[in-house]
XYZ file of C-alpha atoms in Angstrom:
672
model
C 80.312 66.429 142.033
C 79.827 69.655 139.872
C 79.182 68.559 136.410
C 81.817 70.331 133.971
C 84.780 70.024 136.319
C 86.899 67.301 135.374
C 89.595 65.275 137.485
C 92.489 67.563 136.612
C 90.577 70.633 137.367
C 89.414 69.306 140.861
C 92.933 68.396 141.633
C 94.236 71.862 140.693
C 91.408 73.310 143.017
C 92.406 70.891 145.660
C 95.760 72.459 145.733
C 94.200 75.728 146.582
C 92.414 74.172 149.438
C 89.061 74.412 147.604
C 87.726 70.980 148.432
C 84.048 71.136 148.439
C 81.286 72.981 146.620
C 80.972 75.329 149.580
C 84.669 76.347 149.541
C 84.474 77.050 145.660
C 81.285 79.467 146.479
C 83.196 81.112 149.523
C 86.390 81.361 147.084
C 85.426 85.269 147.256
C 86.830 87.771 144.666
C 89.408 90.177 146.001
C 88.653 92.883 143.312
C 86.735 93.530 140.290
C 87.831 94.508 136.353
C 85.762 97.345 135.238
C 84.283 96.658 131.843
C 81.910 99.333 131.581
C 82.084 101.309 128.107
C 83.446 104.758 128.951
C 84.116 108.161 127.197
C 87.868 108.549 126.766
C 87.692 112.141 127.778
C 86.843 110.902 131.538
C 89.792 108.220 131.351
C 92.732 108.922 133.375
C 96.293 108.482 131.826
C 97.471 104.816 132.333
C 93.982 103.935 133.573
C 92.634 100.743 132.079
C 89.695 101.207 130.079
C 87.258 99.286 127.626
C 86.062 101.126 124.416
C 84.035 100.095 121.205
C 84.977 101.456 118.136
C 85.411 100.663 114.188
C 88.291 99.486 112.784
C 89.873 102.370 110.341
C 92.869 101.216 108.870
C 94.309 97.747 107.743
C 96.213 95.915 110.627
C 100.005 96.377 110.826
C 102.067 93.583 111.860
C 105.630 93.633 113.005
C 108.031 91.004 114.024
C 111.134 91.630 116.288
C 113.369 89.536 118.830
C 112.760 85.702 119.193
C 108.868 85.133 118.691
C 108.249 88.634 119.389
C 105.561 90.884 117.537
C 103.481 93.903 117.531
C 100.012 94.352 115.808
C 98.605 97.945 115.458
C 95.447 99.310 114.095
C 93.629 102.798 113.936
C 90.204 102.465 115.691
C 87.342 104.938 115.617
C 86.178 105.467 118.762
C 83.108 108.117 118.931
C 84.880 111.187 117.967
C 88.673 109.941 118.498
C 90.856 108.206 116.038
C 93.188 106.275 118.209
C 96.094 103.638 117.802
C 95.352 100.188 119.409
C 98.570 97.785 119.777
C 98.588 94.097 120.635
C 101.666 92.498 121.534
C 102.415 88.892 120.688
C 99.116 87.977 119.374
C 100.076 87.847 115.623
C 96.520 85.178 114.893
C 94.327 88.468 115.534
C 95.536 89.994 112.322
C 93.187 87.545 110.106
C 90.302 88.542 112.593
C 90.308 92.028 112.159
C 88.973 93.963 108.960
C 88.398 97.618 108.102
C 84.774 99.025 109.180
C 84.414 96.162 111.414
C 83.025 97.074 115.110
C 85.180 95.665 117.821
C 85.690 95.980 121.419
C 89.111 96.259 123.387
C 90.246 96.420 126.749
C 93.667 97.779 127.845
C 95.779 100.569 129.317
C 95.278 104.140 128.017
C 97.923 106.189 127.326
C 96.502 109.791 127.160
C 99.612 111.465 125.900
C 100.151 109.185 122.696
C 96.464 108.461 122.236
C 97.231 104.787 122.538
C 95.523 101.678 124.031
C 97.844 98.494 124.576
C 95.073 96.103 124.556
C 95.259 92.590 126.267
C 91.508 91.593 125.346
C 89.888 91.835 122.209
C 86.131 91.136 121.160
C 84.664 91.193 117.851
C 81.341 92.588 117.150
C 79.567 95.006 119.640
C 79.893 95.087 123.385
C 78.773 91.530 124.616
C 80.464 91.102 127.933
C 78.397 89.276 130.583
C 78.624 91.962 133.220
C 80.228 95.423 133.493
C 82.244 93.976 136.487
C 84.023 90.759 136.226
C 85.416 89.266 139.461
C 89.180 88.635 139.862
C 90.322 85.783 142.030
C 93.393 84.533 143.427
C 94.837 81.725 141.634
C 97.841 78.931 141.802
C 99.304 76.482 139.666
C 97.743 75.687 136.418
C 94.309 77.654 137.206
C 93.257 80.390 134.859
C 90.911 83.113 135.694
C 88.599 82.228 132.867
C 88.519 78.556 134.310
C 87.781 79.815 138.072
C 85.139 82.119 136.748
C 83.479 79.080 134.913
C 83.916 76.711 137.737
C 82.328 79.266 140.204
C 79.470 79.639 137.908
C 78.811 76.083 137.373
C 78.938 75.556 141.170
C 76.416 78.347 141.578
C 73.941 77.360 138.932
C 74.027 73.583 140.040
C 74.127 74.115 143.817
C 73.779 77.846 144.812
C 70.000 77.306 145.945
C 71.240 75.033 148.357
C 73.418 77.132 150.444
C 72.070 77.350 153.756
C 71.274 80.846 155.608
C 73.090 80.875 158.855
C 71.795 84.298 159.965
C 68.565 84.603 161.819
C 65.780 86.504 160.192
C 65.609 88.928 163.021
C 69.280 90.124 162.572
C 68.974 90.271 158.964
C 65.814 92.470 159.076
C 67.421 94.671 161.785
C 70.620 95.365 159.699
C 68.728 94.981 156.218
C 71.170 92.202 155.182
C 70.892 90.341 151.887
C 70.485 86.508 152.206
C 73.209 84.170 151.944
C 72.055 83.168 148.321
C 71.741 86.641 147.072
C 74.795 87.681 148.737
C 76.919 84.947 147.100
C 75.138 85.836 143.792
C 75.997 89.458 144.040
C 79.586 89.074 144.996
C 80.192 86.678 142.161
C 78.107 88.099 139.403
C 77.634 91.826 140.408
C 75.224 94.111 138.319
C 77.072 96.851 139.812
C 79.207 98.081 142.395
C 76.310 98.761 144.819
C 75.519 94.952 144.758
C 79.138 94.285 145.722
C 78.826 96.601 148.746
C 75.473 95.090 150.038
C 76.966 91.469 149.328
C 80.233 92.536 151.342
C 78.094 93.977 154.449
C 76.515 90.765 154.864
C 79.588 88.649 155.015
C 81.584 91.035 157.030
C 78.733 90.751 159.704
C 78.745 87.307 159.430
C 82.263 86.610 159.755
C 82.541 88.998 162.730
C 79.516 87.605 164.486
C 80.869 83.996 164.126
C 84.174 84.834 165.559
C 82.623 87.201 168.308
C 80.261 84.337 169.215
C 83.114 82.028 169.984
C 84.887 84.741 171.929
C 81.799 85.406 174.079
C 81.216 81.676 174.564
C 84.593 80.990 175.617
C 84.305 83.820 178.105
C 80.958 82.571 179.384
C 82.731 78.946 179.554
C 85.811 80.287 181.534
C 83.599 82.105 184.067
C 80.968 79.350 184.566
C 83.993 76.807 184.866
C 86.526 78.889 187.041
C 85.035 79.861 190.277
C 86.737 82.639 191.849
C 88.067 83.156 195.385
C 85.146 86.125 196.063
C 88.167 88.091 198.077
C 86.668 89.959 201.228
C 88.437 93.154 201.117
C 88.414 95.486 203.957
C 87.025 98.956 202.808
C 88.202 100.902 205.743
C 92.163 99.775 205.502
C 91.694 99.759 201.715
C 90.596 103.462 201.665
C 93.320 104.562 204.120
C 95.841 103.052 201.935
C 94.906 105.023 199.061
C 94.484 108.081 201.001
C 98.128 107.584 201.979
C 99.231 107.659 198.403
C 101.592 110.881 197.879
C 99.258 111.899 194.908
C 95.448 111.636 194.382
C 94.072 109.153 191.806
C 92.931 110.298 188.398
C 89.221 109.530 187.688
C 90.528 106.883 185.212
C 92.669 105.247 187.842
C 89.675 105.374 190.189
C 87.407 103.555 187.696
C 89.867 100.901 186.398
C 90.371 100.167 190.389
C 86.802 99.805 190.867
C 86.395 97.728 187.871
C 89.365 95.367 189.366
C 88.004 95.192 193.021
C 84.618 94.422 191.921
C 86.163 91.294 189.840
C 87.857 90.266 192.839
C 84.908 90.396 195.017
C 82.704 88.415 192.451
C 82.144 84.521 192.673
C 84.027 84.490 189.169
C 87.735 84.481 188.529
C 89.024 87.561 187.124
C 90.431 87.675 183.378
C 91.017 91.438 182.842
C 93.394 93.172 180.368
C 94.595 96.763 181.747
C 95.751 99.029 179.354
C 97.458 102.291 179.838
C 99.768 104.589 178.352
C 103.223 105.046 179.114
C 103.264 107.134 182.401
C 99.479 106.676 182.901
C 100.207 105.177 186.634
C 99.300 101.459 186.053
C 101.814 100.534 188.920
C 99.801 102.391 191.470
C 96.695 100.491 190.308
C 98.554 97.221 190.544
C 99.744 98.431 194.104
C 96.248 99.054 195.302
C 94.685 95.831 194.290
C 97.524 93.701 195.451
C 97.109 95.398 198.754
C 93.171 94.480 198.472
C 94.147 91.068 197.951
C 96.659 90.795 200.852
C 94.191 92.039 203.344
C 91.661 89.628 202.158
C 94.204 86.964 203.372
C 95.720 86.215 199.962
C 99.294 86.352 198.331
C 99.962 88.141 195.182
C 102.405 87.802 192.303
C 103.743 90.193 189.742
C 105.557 88.681 186.654
C 107.507 91.042 184.221
C 109.721 90.330 181.322
C 113.022 91.486 182.190
C 115.102 91.613 185.282
C 115.688 95.410 185.518
C 111.851 95.891 185.220
C 111.218 93.548 187.916
C 113.835 95.173 190.215
C 112.103 98.555 189.455
C 108.796 97.204 190.182
C 110.073 95.724 193.450
C 111.488 99.103 194.524
C 108.397 101.053 193.885
C 105.778 98.312 195.361
C 107.922 98.098 198.614
C 107.892 101.777 199.208
C 104.315 101.658 198.542
C 103.169 98.560 200.615
C 105.710 97.887 203.474
C 104.587 100.727 205.551
C 101.494 99.019 205.629
C 103.087 95.785 206.951
C 102.832 94.140 203.265
C 106.253 92.168 202.724
C 107.417 92.357 199.297
C 110.070 90.199 197.752
C 112.211 89.995 194.521
C 112.913 86.792 192.686
C 114.945 86.660 189.616
C 117.300 84.368 188.068
C 119.910 86.375 189.497
C 119.120 85.503 193.178
C 121.070 82.311 193.655
C 122.068 80.109 197.022
C 120.947 80.718 200.205
C 119.013 83.890 199.756
C 116.751 82.206 197.232
C 116.488 79.148 199.329
C 115.309 81.421 202.189
C 112.676 83.237 199.967
C 111.219 80.153 198.496
C 110.847 78.650 202.121
C 109.178 81.880 203.436
C 106.963 82.125 200.347
C 105.701 78.409 200.936
C 105.093 79.213 204.569
C 103.001 82.523 203.687
C 105.856 84.992 205.222
C 105.992 86.862 201.779
C 102.884 88.574 200.680
C 103.936 89.642 197.313
C 106.526 88.320 195.020
C 107.953 90.310 192.068
C 109.784 88.729 189.494
C 110.730 87.553 186.107
C 109.665 84.066 184.275
C 111.848 82.817 187.574
C 108.447 82.947 189.219
C 107.019 79.990 187.072
C 109.790 77.543 187.820
C 108.670 74.145 189.697
C 110.238 74.830 193.089
C 108.359 78.246 193.435
C 105.346 77.253 195.601
C 102.779 79.864 197.163
C 100.841 79.195 200.445
C 97.908 80.881 199.078
C 98.101 82.731 195.821
C 95.041 84.617 195.300
C 96.131 87.463 192.483
C 98.385 87.177 189.748
C 99.639 90.308 187.613
C 101.402 89.810 184.241
C 102.825 93.071 183.215
C 103.727 93.487 179.494
C 101.657 90.324 178.953
C 102.233 90.057 175.144
C 105.872 89.386 175.932
C 105.401 86.074 177.591
C 103.755 82.879 175.759
C 100.230 81.603 176.611
C 102.065 78.423 178.200
C 104.189 80.857 180.653
C 101.110 82.752 181.772
C 99.174 79.634 182.217
C 101.593 77.976 184.559
C 101.722 81.187 186.824
C 97.985 81.027 187.285
C 98.151 77.123 188.118
C 100.332 78.063 191.472
C 97.024 78.999 193.026
C 93.428 77.669 193.122
C 91.816 79.769 190.624
C 93.473 83.014 191.365
C 92.320 86.449 190.045
C 94.172 87.266 186.766
C 94.992 90.914 185.640
C 97.304 91.484 182.478
C 98.891 94.777 182.082
C 100.226 96.522 178.969
C 101.703 100.062 178.116
C 101.256 99.175 174.376
C 97.984 100.894 173.698
C 96.173 98.364 171.725
C 93.552 99.772 169.440
C 89.987 99.246 170.629
C 89.288 97.291 167.634
C 92.156 94.750 168.104
C 91.662 94.632 172.011
C 88.094 93.275 171.359
C 89.175 90.887 169.004
C 92.611 89.322 169.900
C 91.509 89.555 173.718
C 87.752 89.133 173.100
C 87.401 86.689 175.876
C 88.696 89.081 178.626
C 87.326 92.043 180.161
C 89.338 95.458 179.102
C 89.884 98.289 181.413
C 91.513 101.501 180.074
C 93.488 104.143 181.999
C 92.972 107.083 179.165
C 93.870 109.989 181.241
C 97.514 111.323 182.359
C 98.418 112.259 186.122
C 98.340 115.740 186.618
C 101.398 117.961 186.344
C 103.027 115.542 183.886
C 104.819 117.361 181.020
C 104.046 116.000 177.473
C 107.322 115.218 175.749
C 108.086 117.375 173.028
C 108.750 115.701 169.667
C 110.606 116.945 166.613
C 111.237 115.212 163.297
C 114.658 116.447 161.902
C 116.354 115.445 158.794
C 119.786 113.533 158.789
C 121.775 116.288 157.754
C 120.711 118.214 160.766
C 122.657 116.128 162.928
C 125.241 118.786 164.167
C 122.089 120.980 165.385
C 120.679 117.838 167.298
C 124.157 117.011 168.955
C 124.346 120.508 169.925
C 120.890 120.564 171.635
C 121.620 117.185 173.164
C 124.975 118.746 174.869
C 122.938 121.432 176.341
C 120.718 118.902 178.203
C 123.845 117.005 179.230
C 125.415 120.120 180.657
C 122.304 120.535 182.723
C 123.256 117.020 184.337
C 120.533 115.315 182.405
C 121.125 111.910 180.277
C 120.116 110.882 176.656
C 119.196 107.655 174.762
C 120.050 107.293 171.290
C 118.123 104.552 169.600
C 119.430 102.885 166.243
C 117.465 100.146 164.127
C 120.409 97.876 163.310
C 123.369 96.273 165.369
C 126.076 96.208 162.758
C 126.720 96.771 158.895
C 124.236 94.899 156.576
C 124.950 94.880 153.080
C 121.401 95.116 151.781
C 120.535 98.327 154.241
C 122.483 101.094 154.628
C 120.864 102.697 157.886
C 122.816 103.832 160.817
C 123.667 100.987 163.292
C 124.377 101.181 167.142
C 127.927 100.189 166.785
C 129.034 102.824 164.259
C 126.814 105.473 166.041
C 128.839 104.570 169.321
C 132.005 105.136 168.030
C 130.776 108.341 166.408
C 129.261 109.663 169.536
C 132.117 108.550 171.796
C 134.457 110.520 169.629
C 131.933 113.740 169.506
C 131.750 113.682 173.351
C 135.182 112.332 174.326
C 136.923 113.868 177.620
C 133.248 115.103 178.305
C 130.559 112.618 178.769
C 130.798 108.649 178.675
C 128.587 106.811 175.777
C 127.652 103.386 176.647
C 126.112 100.693 174.185
C 123.630 98.250 174.248
C 121.993 95.750 171.809
C 120.222 92.418 171.345
C 123.494 90.539 170.944
C 124.736 91.174 174.382
C 123.968 88.518 176.937
C 121.241 89.459 179.644
C 123.817 89.987 182.196
C 125.900 92.396 179.926
C 122.542 94.291 179.053
C 121.599 94.591 182.950
C 125.095 95.932 183.579
C 124.809 98.824 180.721
C 121.390 99.585 181.983
C 122.545 99.739 185.567
C 125.279 102.092 184.753
C 122.728 104.340 183.009
C 120.529 104.570 185.610
C 123.483 105.199 188.178
C 124.343 108.133 185.822
C 127.775 106.496 185.181
C 126.661 106.470 181.482
C 125.260 109.984 180.199
C 124.518 108.786 176.687
C 123.102 105.221 176.023
C 123.421 104.122 172.498
C 120.966 101.282 172.051
C 118.820 99.196 169.573
C 115.242 98.737 170.837
C 115.759 96.737 173.902
C 115.012 99.593 176.120
C 111.486 99.766 174.802
C 109.609 98.436 177.833
C 109.327 100.008 181.289
C 112.475 100.857 181.992
C 112.417 104.083 184.416
C 115.426 106.645 184.626
C 113.779 110.119 185.677
C 117.122 111.847 184.884
C 116.941 111.086 181.072
C 115.385 114.043 179.353
C 116.132 113.306 175.658
C 115.914 110.645 173.126
C 117.233 110.779 169.412
C 115.932 108.001 167.040
C 117.995 107.213 164.250
C 116.025 106.179 160.884
C 113.089 106.585 162.781
C 110.815 105.736 159.574
C 111.877 102.179 159.967
C 109.843 101.693 163.134
C 105.994 101.553 163.327
C 104.156 104.442 165.190
C 103.373 102.399 168.426
C 107.005 101.196 168.909
C 108.171 104.923 168.470
C 105.706 105.650 171.192
C 107.007 102.967 173.262
C 110.815 104.427 173.022
C 109.557 107.818 173.536
C 108.094 106.820 176.792
C 111.357 106.042 178.419
C 111.707 109.745 178.556
C 109.576 112.419 180.360
C 109.505 110.272 183.600
C 110.931 113.053 185.735
C 109.468 116.525 186.587
C 112.129 118.001 183.539
C 110.700 119.143 180.142
C 111.958 116.148 177.987
C 112.297 115.904 174.265
C 112.097 113.204 171.531
C 114.028 113.950 168.196
C 113.040 111.772 165.336
C 116.012 111.800 162.747
C 114.392 110.533 159.454
C 114.498 110.939 155.793
C 111.397 108.898 154.651
C 111.091 108.094 150.978
C 107.298 107.059 151.153
C 104.311 109.027 151.595
C 103.628 106.520 154.727
C 106.781 107.091 156.299
C 106.213 110.899 155.973
C 102.728 110.482 157.585
C 104.118 108.710 160.461
C 106.723 111.386 161.199
C 104.019 113.748 161.142
C 101.624 112.168 163.428
C 104.496 111.282 165.853
C 104.968 115.237 166.285
C 101.792 115.936 166.270
C 100.407 113.903 169.178
C 101.548 112.272 172.701
C 98.402 110.107 172.736
C 99.343 106.363 172.635
C 95.602 105.430 171.574
C 95.392 107.958 169.087
C 98.868 106.683 167.391
C 97.822 103.020 168.092
C 94.793 103.479 165.736
C 96.786 105.589 163.108
C 99.421 102.761 163.197
C 96.726 100.166 162.587
C 95.383 102.111 159.580
C 98.906 102.320 158.272
C 100.244 98.765 158.891
C 97.134 96.401 159.311
C 96.736 94.275 162.141
C 99.164 91.345 161.540
C 101.973 93.906 161.757
C 100.862 95.314 164.775
C 101.320 92.446 167.041
C 103.743 90.312 164.935
C 101.836 87.421 163.134
C 103.095 84.835 165.366
C 101.309 85.519 168.723
C 98.707 87.932 167.595
C 95.806 85.568 168.019
C 93.953 87.420 165.070
C 91.916 85.490 162.806
C 92.336 85.791 159.016
C 89.075 86.900 157.626
C 88.133 86.206 154.135
C 86.091 89.360 153.537
C 86.151 91.378 156.731
C 88.943 93.725 157.471
C 89.031 94.792 161.129
C 90.603 98.268 160.509
C 88.085 99.469 158.074
C 84.925 97.561 159.067
C 85.876 98.340 163.034
C 81.953 99.610 163.407
C 80.739 96.274 162.014
C 83.141 94.535 164.510
C 81.682 96.322 167.620
C 78.145 95.621 166.318
C 78.806 92.061 166.007
C 80.580 91.912 169.528
C 77.482 93.563 171.050
C 75.020 91.124 169.415
C 77.388 88.219 170.431
C 77.439 89.206 173.907
C 73.447 89.564 174.290
C 73.018 86.278 172.109
C 75.370 84.130 174.440
C 73.725 85.219 177.544
C 70.188 84.771 176.273
C 68.132 81.580 176.447
C 66.793 82.021 173.203
C 70.211 81.443 171.448
C 70.586 78.062 173.084
C 67.045 76.719 172.365
C 65.294 78.540 169.466
C 65.238 76.844 166.199
C 66.403 80.235 164.231
C 69.682 79.913 166.095
C 70.519 76.434 165.150
C 72.846 77.095 162.452
C 74.881 79.566 164.276
C 74.669 77.385 167.714
C 76.403 74.416 164.996
C 79.035 76.698 163.932
C 80.014 77.237 167.615
C 79.866 73.639 168.563
C 82.290 72.779 165.681
C 84.623 75.055 167.308
C 84.966 73.166 170.363
C 84.517 75.928 172.309
C 82.171 74.472 174.693
C 83.754 71.473 175.570
C 86.663 73.565 176.741
C 88.866 71.748 174.091
C 90.006 75.283 173.128
C 90.869 76.707 176.348
C 94.658 77.315 177.109
């Protein structure tokens, strides 16, 4: 127990989940108050400042309202005679006398030459440190109290804080010891102390996390024997040679990475990232063909029926000329047809099954499932992905996504997977021209849209809301639909699709659009993923500042799928700098990876995936966006350590090993 912390204080700390001495020492400050004495000529308007000076006038105390007061004095600070006011601290009047030296801290009003003070010390400057830590607090705890408790804990037990980083790594990166880093973080002599201390804890947090990820990967590999698929290279090369277009270098690289995994004795667990239109479907087709000629069945699971139908269409056209039988299974396929498919699947007559989560129902049985692809995998829960995987004996698994996940996030959230990236667009693909327009330019935008429609093309119009909301006055799908229906009456048909419709109604609307029965589709973001309408060459996004960059990019990827030039118009009147920045970035680049990195900088990791299913840990000190170099370094170090004998045997790694064992990773407890 810490001497000086009573029962009541201990209870208040427990409410903040601070239960042990270590918890208290690791309750790190989130910023520092700067108490350095400064020359007023260098202080900006409304900045916080600490000054020392002589009281130059008798204190004047004025009461107003109920129990409110204002105490004012003149203070001579160097060559400045300024006014200092204290609100609701009438007792200070008896503590202040003319010619006395005092130190005050408060907000500086440069125009009126006034400091509104919230702290005062009589006598000359006696602050313990120039920088005082500021901690998060809850309940009855005060800042003064928290600083005192941490000091008590450090003085009594700081020496006992155990070093968990081996000396070799500390020397390699010139990192402070754990004791010195704790001391520098809580009681810094200057900001360089804070910087060095932060460096140490950022690396420690990332290393412990990445060791867990790499150990999980090692455990998965060693405990998941793969199928070691024997792929006939001659047949595979003939198939690749028959494709209507040559593969890009990025596609070739990624295909080789996937095939190497399939041939290896380990089960593949790979994430394939490719921007919208980069040609992931072809990569999927080649690898599915490889698995089929090795004697296995393949499965492709996608989030929506319409996407399943489109994938089935393109895979059939590529694979069926090579005697590979592809079938589609969704919840719409019922009765006799469904029965037939299920029977033929279990007898091995169907080589590749494409479908929605209908694929994971109990009655779906494969004869010899060897390869599973999940498209837009973040749309499925861990459980759904696991059920599909278990339909075979350790099948190879590929996750595909068109959401370009920043490298930083990919190696954190998916650290136990191998990551393949298609970072090159097929030749001849026109980039989508993107323009930012204010709402008052709508007439011009609609005139431009009509020009595209006259060419026989189609357009999407995206809105952020479904119907009137009292709090938010953005355009909404229902209202926009009626406006556009009126605008284009007797000329073009305008359809409507939003989240409140049943999946049958959504599918019907999408099918009408695909068949060009509807020329303009007004929709909320339900068209985000994978839908392919090559005839759509224009997209207008209302209130575009409401969307993140990655979402805007996903939406924009719905156009530009044919050979004609496509356009994306962002209608937005952003009020914030971040909003304006987003619109500028969108207009300047079509590269999803550049955008995703920028999005991460503007929004932070939690918002990128949606907090619930992000799988991203909360770090105390580290910040994945700003400290991404340290994250990469820690990941590389962790990968080397986990594979080395020394890590599992040498004494210097004992603390890190214990941290790892605590997580249960090595017992398989944490495997989904």
